[in-house]
Short mmCIF file of C-alpha atoms in Angstrom, two decimals:
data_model
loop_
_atom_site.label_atom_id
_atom_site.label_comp_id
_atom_site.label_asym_id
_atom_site.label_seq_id
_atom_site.Cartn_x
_atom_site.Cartn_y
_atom_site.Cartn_z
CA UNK A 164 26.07 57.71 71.32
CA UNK A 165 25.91 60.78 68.97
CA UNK A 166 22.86 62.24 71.79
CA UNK A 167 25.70 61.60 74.57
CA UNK A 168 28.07 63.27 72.27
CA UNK A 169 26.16 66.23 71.50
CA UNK A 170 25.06 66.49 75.22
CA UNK A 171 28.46 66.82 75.92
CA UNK A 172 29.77 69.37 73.29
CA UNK A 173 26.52 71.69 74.76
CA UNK A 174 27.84 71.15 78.43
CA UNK A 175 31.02 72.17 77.72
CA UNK A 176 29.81 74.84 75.46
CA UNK A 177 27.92 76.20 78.25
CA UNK A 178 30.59 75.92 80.52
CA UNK A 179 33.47 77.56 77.94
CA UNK A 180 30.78 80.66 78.72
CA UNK A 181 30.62 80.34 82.28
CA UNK A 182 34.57 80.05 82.66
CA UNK A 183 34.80 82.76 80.18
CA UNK A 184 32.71 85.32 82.70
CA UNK A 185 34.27 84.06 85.83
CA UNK A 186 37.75 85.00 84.13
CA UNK A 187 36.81 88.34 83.36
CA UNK A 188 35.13 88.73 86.35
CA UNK A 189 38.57 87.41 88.35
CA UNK A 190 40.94 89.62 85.86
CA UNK A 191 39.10 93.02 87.41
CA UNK A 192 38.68 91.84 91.14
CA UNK A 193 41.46 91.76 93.24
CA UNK A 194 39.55 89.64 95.44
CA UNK A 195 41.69 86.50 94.50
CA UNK A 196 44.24 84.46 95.53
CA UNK A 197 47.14 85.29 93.28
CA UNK A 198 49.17 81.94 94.53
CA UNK A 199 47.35 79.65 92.47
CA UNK A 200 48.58 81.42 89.20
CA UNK A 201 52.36 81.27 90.50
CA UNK A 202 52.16 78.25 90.88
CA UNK A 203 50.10 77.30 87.53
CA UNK A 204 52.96 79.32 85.44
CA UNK A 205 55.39 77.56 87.41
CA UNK A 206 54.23 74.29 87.08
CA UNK A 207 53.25 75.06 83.14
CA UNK A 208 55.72 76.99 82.06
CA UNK A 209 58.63 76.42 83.58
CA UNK A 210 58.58 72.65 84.73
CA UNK A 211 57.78 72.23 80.37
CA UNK A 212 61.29 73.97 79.47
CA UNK A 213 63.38 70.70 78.87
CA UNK A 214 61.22 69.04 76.89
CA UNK A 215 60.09 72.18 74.79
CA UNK A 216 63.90 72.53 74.46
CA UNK A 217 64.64 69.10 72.79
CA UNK A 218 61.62 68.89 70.87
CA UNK A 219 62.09 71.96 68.92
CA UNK A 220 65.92 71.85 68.75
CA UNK A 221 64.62 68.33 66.70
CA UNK A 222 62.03 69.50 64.85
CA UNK A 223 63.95 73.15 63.61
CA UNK A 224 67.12 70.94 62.95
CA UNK A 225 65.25 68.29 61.02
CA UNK A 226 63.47 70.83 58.93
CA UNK A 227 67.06 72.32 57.40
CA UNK A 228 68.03 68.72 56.93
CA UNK A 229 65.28 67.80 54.61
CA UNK A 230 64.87 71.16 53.53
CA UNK A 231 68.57 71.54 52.53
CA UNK A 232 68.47 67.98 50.81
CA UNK A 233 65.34 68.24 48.86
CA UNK A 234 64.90 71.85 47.54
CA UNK A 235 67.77 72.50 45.62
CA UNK A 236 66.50 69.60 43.57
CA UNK A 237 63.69 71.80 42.14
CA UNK A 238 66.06 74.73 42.15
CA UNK A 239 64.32 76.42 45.53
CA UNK A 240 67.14 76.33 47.26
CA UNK A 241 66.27 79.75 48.92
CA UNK A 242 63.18 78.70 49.76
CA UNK A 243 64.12 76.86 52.96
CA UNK A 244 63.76 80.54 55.00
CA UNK A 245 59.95 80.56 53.92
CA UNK A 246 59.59 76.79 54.83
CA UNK A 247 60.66 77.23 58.52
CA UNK A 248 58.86 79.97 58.99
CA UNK A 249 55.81 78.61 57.79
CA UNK A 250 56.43 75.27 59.56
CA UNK A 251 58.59 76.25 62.91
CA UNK A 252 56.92 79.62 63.29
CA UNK A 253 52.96 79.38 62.52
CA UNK A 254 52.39 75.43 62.21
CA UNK A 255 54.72 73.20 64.65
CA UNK A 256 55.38 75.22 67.27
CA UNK A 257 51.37 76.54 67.90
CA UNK A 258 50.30 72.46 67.71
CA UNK A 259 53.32 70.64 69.27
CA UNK A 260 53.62 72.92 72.01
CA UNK A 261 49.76 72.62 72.95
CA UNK A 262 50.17 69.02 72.54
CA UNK A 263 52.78 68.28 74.94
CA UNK A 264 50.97 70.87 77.38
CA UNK A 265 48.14 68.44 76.93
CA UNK A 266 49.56 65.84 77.41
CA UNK A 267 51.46 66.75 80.67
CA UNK A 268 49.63 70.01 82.23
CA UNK A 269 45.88 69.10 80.82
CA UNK A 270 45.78 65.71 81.86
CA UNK A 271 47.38 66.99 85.40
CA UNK A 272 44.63 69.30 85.66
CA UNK A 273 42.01 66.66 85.30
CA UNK A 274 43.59 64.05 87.98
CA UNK A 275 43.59 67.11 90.20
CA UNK A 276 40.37 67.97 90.41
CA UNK A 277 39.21 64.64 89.64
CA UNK A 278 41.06 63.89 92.53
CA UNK A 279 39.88 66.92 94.85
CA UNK A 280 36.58 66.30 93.90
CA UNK A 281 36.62 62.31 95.27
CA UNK A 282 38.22 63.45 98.56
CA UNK A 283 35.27 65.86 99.06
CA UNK A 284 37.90 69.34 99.04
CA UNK A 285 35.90 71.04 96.07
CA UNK A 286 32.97 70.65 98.70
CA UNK A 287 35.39 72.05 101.23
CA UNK A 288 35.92 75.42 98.83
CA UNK A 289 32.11 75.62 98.86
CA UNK A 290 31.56 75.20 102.51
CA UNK A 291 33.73 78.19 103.23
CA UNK A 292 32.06 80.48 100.54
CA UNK A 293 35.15 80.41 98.10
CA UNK A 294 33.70 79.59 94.45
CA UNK A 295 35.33 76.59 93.33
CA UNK A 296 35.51 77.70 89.37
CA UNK A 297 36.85 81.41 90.50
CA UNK A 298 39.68 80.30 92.54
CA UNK A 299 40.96 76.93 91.02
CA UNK A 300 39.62 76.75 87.20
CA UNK A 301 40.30 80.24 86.80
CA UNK A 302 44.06 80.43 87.61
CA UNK A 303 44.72 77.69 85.64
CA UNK A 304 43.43 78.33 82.69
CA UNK A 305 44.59 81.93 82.76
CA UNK A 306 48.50 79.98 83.47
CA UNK A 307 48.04 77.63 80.42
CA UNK A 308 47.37 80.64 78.09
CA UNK A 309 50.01 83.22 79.33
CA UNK A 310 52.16 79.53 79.36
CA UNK A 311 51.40 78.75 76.04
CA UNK A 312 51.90 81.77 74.49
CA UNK A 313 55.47 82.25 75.99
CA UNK A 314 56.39 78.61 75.25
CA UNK A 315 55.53 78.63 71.75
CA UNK A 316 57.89 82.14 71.61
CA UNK A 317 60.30 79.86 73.05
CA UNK A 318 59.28 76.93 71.08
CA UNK A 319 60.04 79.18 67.77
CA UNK A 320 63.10 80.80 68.91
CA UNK A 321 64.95 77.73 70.32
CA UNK A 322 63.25 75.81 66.81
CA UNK A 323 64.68 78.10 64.31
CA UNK A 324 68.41 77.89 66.79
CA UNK A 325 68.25 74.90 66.23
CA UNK A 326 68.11 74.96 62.34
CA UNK A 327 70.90 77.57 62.39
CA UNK A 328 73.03 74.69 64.44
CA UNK A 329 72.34 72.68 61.87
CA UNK A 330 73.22 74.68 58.83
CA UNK A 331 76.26 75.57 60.75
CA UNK A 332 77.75 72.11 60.60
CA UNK A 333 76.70 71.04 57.18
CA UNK A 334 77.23 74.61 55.42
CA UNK A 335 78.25 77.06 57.64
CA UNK A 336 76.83 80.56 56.92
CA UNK A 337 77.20 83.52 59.54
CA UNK A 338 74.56 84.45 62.44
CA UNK A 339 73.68 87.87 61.26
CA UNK A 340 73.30 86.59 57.34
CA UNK A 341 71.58 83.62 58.56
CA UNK A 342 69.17 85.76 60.84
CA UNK A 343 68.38 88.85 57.89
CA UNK A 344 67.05 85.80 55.72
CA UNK A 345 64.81 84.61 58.42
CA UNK A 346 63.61 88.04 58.95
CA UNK A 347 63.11 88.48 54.82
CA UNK A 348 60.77 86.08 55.03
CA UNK A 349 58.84 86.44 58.81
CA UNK A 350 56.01 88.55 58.30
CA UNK A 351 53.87 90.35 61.70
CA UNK A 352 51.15 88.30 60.53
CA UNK A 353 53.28 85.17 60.59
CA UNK A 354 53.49 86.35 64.20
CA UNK A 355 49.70 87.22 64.73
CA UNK A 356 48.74 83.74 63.19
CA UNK A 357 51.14 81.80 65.81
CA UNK A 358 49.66 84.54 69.04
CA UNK A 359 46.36 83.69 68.07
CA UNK A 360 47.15 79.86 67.27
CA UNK A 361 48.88 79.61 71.20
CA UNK A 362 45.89 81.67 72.52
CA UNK A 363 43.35 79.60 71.37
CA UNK A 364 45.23 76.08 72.02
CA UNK A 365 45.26 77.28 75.81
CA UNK A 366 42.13 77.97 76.20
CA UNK A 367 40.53 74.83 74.55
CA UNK A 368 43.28 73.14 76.88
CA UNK A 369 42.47 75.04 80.61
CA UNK A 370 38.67 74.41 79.71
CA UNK A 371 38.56 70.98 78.27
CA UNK A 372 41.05 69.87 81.09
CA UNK A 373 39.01 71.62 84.31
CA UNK A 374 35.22 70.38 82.24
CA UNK A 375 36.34 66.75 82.98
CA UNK A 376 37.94 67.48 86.19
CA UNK A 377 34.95 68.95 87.17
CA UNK A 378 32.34 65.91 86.00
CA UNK A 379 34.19 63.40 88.28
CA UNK A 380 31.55 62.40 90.21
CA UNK A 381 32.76 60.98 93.73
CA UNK A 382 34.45 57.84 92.43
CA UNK A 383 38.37 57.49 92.14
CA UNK A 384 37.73 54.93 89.54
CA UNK A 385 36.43 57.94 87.42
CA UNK A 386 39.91 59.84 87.36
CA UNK A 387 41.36 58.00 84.87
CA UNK A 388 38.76 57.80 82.19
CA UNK A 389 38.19 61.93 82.82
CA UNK A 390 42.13 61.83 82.09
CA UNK A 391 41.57 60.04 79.39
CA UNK A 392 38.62 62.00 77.60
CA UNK A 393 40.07 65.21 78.77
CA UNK A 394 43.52 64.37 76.67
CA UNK A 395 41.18 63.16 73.90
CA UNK A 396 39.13 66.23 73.32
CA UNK A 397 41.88 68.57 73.70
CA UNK A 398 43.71 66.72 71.09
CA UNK A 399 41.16 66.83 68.85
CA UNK A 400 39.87 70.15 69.55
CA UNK A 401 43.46 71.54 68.72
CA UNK A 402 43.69 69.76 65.33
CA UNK A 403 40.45 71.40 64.03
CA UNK A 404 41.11 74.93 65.96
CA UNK A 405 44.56 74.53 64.13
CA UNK A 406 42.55 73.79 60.45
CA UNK A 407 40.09 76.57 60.66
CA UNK A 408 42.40 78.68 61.85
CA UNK A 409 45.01 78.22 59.07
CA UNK A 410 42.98 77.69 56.24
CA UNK A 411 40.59 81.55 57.16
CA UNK A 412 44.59 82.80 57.64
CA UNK A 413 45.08 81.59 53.98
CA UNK A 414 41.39 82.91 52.05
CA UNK B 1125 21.11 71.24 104.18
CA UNK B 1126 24.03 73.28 104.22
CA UNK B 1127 23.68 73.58 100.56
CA UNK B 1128 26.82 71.59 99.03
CA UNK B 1129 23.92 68.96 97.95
CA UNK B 1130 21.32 70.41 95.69
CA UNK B 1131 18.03 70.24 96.57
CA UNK B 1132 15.57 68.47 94.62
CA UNK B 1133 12.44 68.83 96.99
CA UNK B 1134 10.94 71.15 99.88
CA UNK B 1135 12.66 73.82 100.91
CA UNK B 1136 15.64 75.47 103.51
CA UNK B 1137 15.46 78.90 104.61
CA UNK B 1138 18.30 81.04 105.63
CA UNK B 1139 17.51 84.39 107.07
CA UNK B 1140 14.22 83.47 106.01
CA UNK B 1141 15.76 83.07 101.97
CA UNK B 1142 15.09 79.60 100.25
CA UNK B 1143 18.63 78.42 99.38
CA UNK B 1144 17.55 76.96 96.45
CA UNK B 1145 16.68 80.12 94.87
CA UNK B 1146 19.87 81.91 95.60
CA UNK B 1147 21.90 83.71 93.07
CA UNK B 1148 25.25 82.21 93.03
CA UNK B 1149 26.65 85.29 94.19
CA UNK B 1150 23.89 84.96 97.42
CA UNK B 1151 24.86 81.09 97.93
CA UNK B 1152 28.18 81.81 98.52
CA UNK B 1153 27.80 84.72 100.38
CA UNK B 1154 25.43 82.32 102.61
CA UNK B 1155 27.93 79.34 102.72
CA UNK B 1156 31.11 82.26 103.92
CA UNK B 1157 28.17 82.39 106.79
CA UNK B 1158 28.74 79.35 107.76
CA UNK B 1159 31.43 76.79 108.17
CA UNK B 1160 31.18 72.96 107.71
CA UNK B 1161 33.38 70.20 109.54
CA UNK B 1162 33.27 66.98 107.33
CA UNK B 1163 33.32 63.23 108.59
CA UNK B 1164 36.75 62.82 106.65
CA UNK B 1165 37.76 66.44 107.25
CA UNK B 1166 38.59 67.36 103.87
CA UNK B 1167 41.61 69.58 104.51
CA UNK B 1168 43.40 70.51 101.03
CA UNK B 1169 45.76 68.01 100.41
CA UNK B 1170 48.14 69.94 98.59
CA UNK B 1171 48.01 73.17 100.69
CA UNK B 1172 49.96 73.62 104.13
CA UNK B 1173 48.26 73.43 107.19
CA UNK B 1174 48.69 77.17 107.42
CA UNK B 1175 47.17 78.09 104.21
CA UNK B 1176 44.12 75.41 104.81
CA UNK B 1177 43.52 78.01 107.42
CA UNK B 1178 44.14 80.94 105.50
CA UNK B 1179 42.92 80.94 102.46
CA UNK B 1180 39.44 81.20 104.06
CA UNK B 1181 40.72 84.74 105.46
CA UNK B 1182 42.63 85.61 102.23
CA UNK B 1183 39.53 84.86 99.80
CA UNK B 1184 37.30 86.07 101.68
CA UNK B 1185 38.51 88.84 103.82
CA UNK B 1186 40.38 90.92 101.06
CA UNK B 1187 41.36 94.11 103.17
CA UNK B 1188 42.75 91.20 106.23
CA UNK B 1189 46.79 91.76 106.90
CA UNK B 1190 48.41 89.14 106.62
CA UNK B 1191 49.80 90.03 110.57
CA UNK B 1192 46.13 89.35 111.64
CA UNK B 1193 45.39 86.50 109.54
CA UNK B 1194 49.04 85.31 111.26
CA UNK B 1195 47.66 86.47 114.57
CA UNK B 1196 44.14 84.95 113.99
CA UNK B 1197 45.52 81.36 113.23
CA UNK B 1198 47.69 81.61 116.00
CA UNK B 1199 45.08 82.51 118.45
CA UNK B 1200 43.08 79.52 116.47
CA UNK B 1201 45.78 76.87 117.12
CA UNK B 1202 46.48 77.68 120.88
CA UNK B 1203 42.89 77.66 121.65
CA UNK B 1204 42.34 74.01 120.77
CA UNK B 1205 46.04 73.39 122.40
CA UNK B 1206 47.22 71.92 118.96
CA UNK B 1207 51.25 72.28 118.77
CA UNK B 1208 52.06 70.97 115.47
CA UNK B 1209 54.26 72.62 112.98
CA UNK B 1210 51.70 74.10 110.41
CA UNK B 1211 53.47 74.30 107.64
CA UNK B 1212 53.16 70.81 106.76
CA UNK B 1213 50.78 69.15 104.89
CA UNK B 1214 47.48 67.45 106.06
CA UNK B 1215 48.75 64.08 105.01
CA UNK B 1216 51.56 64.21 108.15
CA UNK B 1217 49.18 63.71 110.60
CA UNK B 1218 46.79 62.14 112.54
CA UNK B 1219 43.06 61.47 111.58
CA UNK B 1220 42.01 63.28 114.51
CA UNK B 1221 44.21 66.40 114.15
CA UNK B 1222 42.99 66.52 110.77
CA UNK B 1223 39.74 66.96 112.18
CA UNK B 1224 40.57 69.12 114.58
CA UNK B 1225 42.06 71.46 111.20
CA UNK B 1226 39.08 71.03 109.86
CA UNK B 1227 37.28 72.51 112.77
CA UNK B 1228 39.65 75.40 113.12
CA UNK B 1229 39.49 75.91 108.90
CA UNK B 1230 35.47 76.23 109.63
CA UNK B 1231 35.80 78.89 112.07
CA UNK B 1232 38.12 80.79 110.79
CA UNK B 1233 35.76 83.55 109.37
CA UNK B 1234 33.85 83.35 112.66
CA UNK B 1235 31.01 81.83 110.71
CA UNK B 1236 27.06 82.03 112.74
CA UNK B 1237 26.44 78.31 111.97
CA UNK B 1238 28.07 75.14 111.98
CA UNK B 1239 27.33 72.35 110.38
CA UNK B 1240 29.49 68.62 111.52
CA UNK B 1241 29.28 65.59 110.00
CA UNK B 1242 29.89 63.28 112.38
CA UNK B 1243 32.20 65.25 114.84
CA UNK B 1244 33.94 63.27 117.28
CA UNK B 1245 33.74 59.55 114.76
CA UNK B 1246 36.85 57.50 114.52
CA UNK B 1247 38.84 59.91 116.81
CA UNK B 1248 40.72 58.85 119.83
CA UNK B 1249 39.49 59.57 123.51
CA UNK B 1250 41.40 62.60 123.47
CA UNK B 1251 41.05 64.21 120.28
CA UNK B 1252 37.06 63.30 120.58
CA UNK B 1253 37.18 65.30 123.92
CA UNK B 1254 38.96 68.09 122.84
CA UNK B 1255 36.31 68.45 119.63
CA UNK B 1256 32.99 67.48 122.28
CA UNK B 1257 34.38 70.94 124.57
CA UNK B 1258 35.02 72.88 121.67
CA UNK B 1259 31.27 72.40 120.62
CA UNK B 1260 29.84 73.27 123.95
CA UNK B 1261 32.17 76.12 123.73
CA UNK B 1262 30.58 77.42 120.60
CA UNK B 1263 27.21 76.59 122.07
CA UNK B 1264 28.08 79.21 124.50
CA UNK B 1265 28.92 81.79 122.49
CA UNK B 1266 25.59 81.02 121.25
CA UNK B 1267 26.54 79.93 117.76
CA UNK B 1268 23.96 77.94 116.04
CA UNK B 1269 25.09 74.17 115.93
CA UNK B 1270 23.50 70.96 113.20
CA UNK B 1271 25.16 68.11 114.13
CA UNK B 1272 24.90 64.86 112.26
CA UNK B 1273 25.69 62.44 114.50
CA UNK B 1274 24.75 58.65 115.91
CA UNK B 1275 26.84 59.02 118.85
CA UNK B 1276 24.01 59.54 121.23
CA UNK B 1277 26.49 60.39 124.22
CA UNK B 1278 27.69 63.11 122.09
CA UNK B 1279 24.20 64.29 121.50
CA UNK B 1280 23.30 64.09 124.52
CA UNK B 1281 25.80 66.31 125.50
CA UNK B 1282 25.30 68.73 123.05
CA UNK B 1283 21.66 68.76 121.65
CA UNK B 1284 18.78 70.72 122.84
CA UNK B 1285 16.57 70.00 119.75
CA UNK B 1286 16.91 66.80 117.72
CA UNK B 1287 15.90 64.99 114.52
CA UNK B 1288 15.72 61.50 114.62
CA UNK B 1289 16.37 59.92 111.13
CA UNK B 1290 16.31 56.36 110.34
CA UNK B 1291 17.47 55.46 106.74
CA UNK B 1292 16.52 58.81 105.39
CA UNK B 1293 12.70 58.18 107.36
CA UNK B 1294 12.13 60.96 110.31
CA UNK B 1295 11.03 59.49 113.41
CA UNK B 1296 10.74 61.88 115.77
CA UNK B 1297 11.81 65.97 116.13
CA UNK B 1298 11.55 67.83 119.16
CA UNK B 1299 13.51 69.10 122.07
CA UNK B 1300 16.45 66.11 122.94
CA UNK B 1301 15.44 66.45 126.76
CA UNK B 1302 11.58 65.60 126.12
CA UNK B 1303 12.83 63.21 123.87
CA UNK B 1304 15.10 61.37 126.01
CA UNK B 1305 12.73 61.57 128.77
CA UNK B 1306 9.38 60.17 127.07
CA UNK B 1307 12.27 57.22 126.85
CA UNK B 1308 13.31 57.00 130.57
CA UNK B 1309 16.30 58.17 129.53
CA UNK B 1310 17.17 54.98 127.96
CA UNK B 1311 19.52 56.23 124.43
CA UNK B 1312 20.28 52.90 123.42
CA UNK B 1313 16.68 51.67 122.56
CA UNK B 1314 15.47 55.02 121.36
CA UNK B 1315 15.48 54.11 117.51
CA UNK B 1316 14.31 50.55 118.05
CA UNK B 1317 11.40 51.90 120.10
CA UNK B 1318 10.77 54.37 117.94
CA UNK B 1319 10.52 51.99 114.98
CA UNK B 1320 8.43 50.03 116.88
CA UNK B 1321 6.11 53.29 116.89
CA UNK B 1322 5.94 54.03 113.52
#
């Protein structure tokens, strides 16, 4: 099991390196088929708005709650600004938003070509000379990553509404006073550690998702597990990306 | 043969270039050479008819308009007489005209061979003639043909050299006409007599 296991880590090592060239190679080439990467925004960015929406309306309204009800206690009353930054802004919005793209564009990704691969159309892509990886791995995982990055913006900005909502009904403070305390507190490498955080939670996501799409091996029966290891592994890949990332932020 | 299977023993030259020493760039510059018709057609489910044809022309022929890729698909589409609208998927019709798209996606980049996995198999009468005249068509326009095939009235009609596999076991290669006549002619017992041979 841990041979299996460390097979599969080098596979998809190896393949993290081939994806990596065939992006570059696909961002200076205008040889491609720009549709895909609509439709890969469309279908990751947009289609996630409603559920990005509630979830961080939650989460950024929560936050004041507790933060509002427990600070004061140890006379840090103030200190609820830093707290949703640090939460809202560099933790929960980086991790939940890669999550729920995970969960609902990763795993789509997988059944897809999963999928594609069973009814013989990657084969299809080959027989006509169009590389497979180029023009369907490619667009997708450069859609998660510019998706990613502009949901978690959203993520934060709708999060940190949300707290001000909050606030508002159980001690109302004005817009511009409430928004000059966030920015007290927001540093540009706040900002820098949540870009990198959303760069880096797409990626895993685009290559862990296409890997197991790609591995399906002719047999429908195989779509499901690949859905299920591909959710898996991006899951877990986030959670430690997320810990090393935070704690070299923090030496 | 065509390449979408990797080869684990002997050897297939193309333009006199083993295929399984090809740079990836080379192997797909070698596959945009040819076009392959599969035996479930393998249109892209979640594409248009049009842009199953298209995207062939739009990968692959960059500097294309998209007036003569319009042009070239229409000229595709009357020629094998298929009115359907095309921008609907491959799931709204038939078997066979999915396999006639299929055909038509092959050619689209005028490709010098063909490969076709069992052409004309669970088609109706009409689709399977339409697809048996558009192969001696090609054949006249001297495009190079592999057929996979055990219709033997289909390769009859279209063959002039043949490879006769049984269970992955060659029996016999040669010109189809010798073939056929060092058997009186007689298609239906060719494998069993040449089992009976071996």
């Amino acid at each position: 099991m841990v041979i299996s296991y460390v097979k599969s880590i080098s596979y998809m090592s190896g393949y993290f390196f081939y994806l990596t060239r065939k992006t570059l190679k696909f961002l200076l080439s205008g040889k491609q088929d720009k549709k895909v990467l609509i439709l890969q925004l469309l279908f990751t960015g947009v289609e996630a708005l409603p559920i990005i929406s509630l979830i961080s309306l939650g989460i950024g309204g929560v936050i004041i709650v507790q933060g509002v009800a427990i600070l004061p206690q140890f006379g840090q009353g103030e200190m609820v600004y830093d707290i949703l930054v640090l939460i809202i802004v560099r933790e929960l919005g980086p991790v939940l938003t890669a999550l729920i793209l995970a969960a609902r564009s990763g795993t789509a990704i997988t059944t897809e070509l999963g999928n594609m691969i069973v009814s013989h159309e990657i084969e299809a892509y080959e027989s006509v000379g169009i590389d497979p990886v180029s023009y369907l791995a490619v667009p997708r995982l450069l859609g998660l990553v510019a998706s990613m990055i502009l949901l978690n913006v959203y993520f934060d900005i709708f999060g940190l509404f949300g707290s001000f909502v909050v606030t508002s009904m159980m001690n109302p403070i004005p817009l511009k006073e409430y928004l000059e305390n966030l920015l007290q507190v927001l540093t540009a490498w706040d900002l820098f550690i949540s870009f990198l955080k959303s760069f880096v939670f797409g990626y895993i996501i685009a290559v862990v998702s296409t890997y197991h799409g790609f591995r399906v091996n002719h047999a429908i029966t195989e779509v499901p597990v690949a859905a299920i290891k591909s959710i898996g592994n991006c899951f877990s890949y986030i959670i430690i990306a997320d810990a090393i990332i935070t704690v070299i932020s923090r030496l | 043969m065509a390449g979408l299977i990797r080869i684990d023993d002997g050897e297939v030259l193309f333009n006199g270039e083993n295929i399984a020493g090809m740079s990836e760039e080379e192997f797909f510059l070698m596959q945009a050479q040819s076009g392959f018709v599969f035996q479930d057609a393998a249109l892209w489910a979640n594409k248009t008819l049009y842009d199953n044809l298209a995207i062939p022309l739009r990968i692959l022929r960059p500097g294309m308009s998209a007036e003569d890729i319009d042009r070239r698909i229409g000229n595709a589409v009357e020629m094998l007489g298929v009115h359907k609208s095309l921008l609907i998927r491959p799931s709204a019709i038939s078997s066979g005209e999915r396999k006639l798209f299929s055909f038509l996606r092959a050619l689209m980049t005028d490709p010098d061979i063909l490969f076709l996995d069992e052409p004309a198999s669970s088609l109706d009468r009409k689709s399977s003639d339409r697809i048996k005249n558009l192969i001696i068509e090609l054949n006249n326009q001297k495009k190079t043909i592999i057929t996979v095939t055990n219709d033997f009235t289909l390769a009859r009609t279209i063959a002039d050299k043949a490879i006769i596999l049984d269970r992955g076991r060659l029996l016999r290669q040669g010109l189809f006409r010798d073939i056929l006549k060092e058997h009186n002619e007689d298609i239906d017992d060719i494998i069993d007599e040449l089992k009976g041979a071996d």
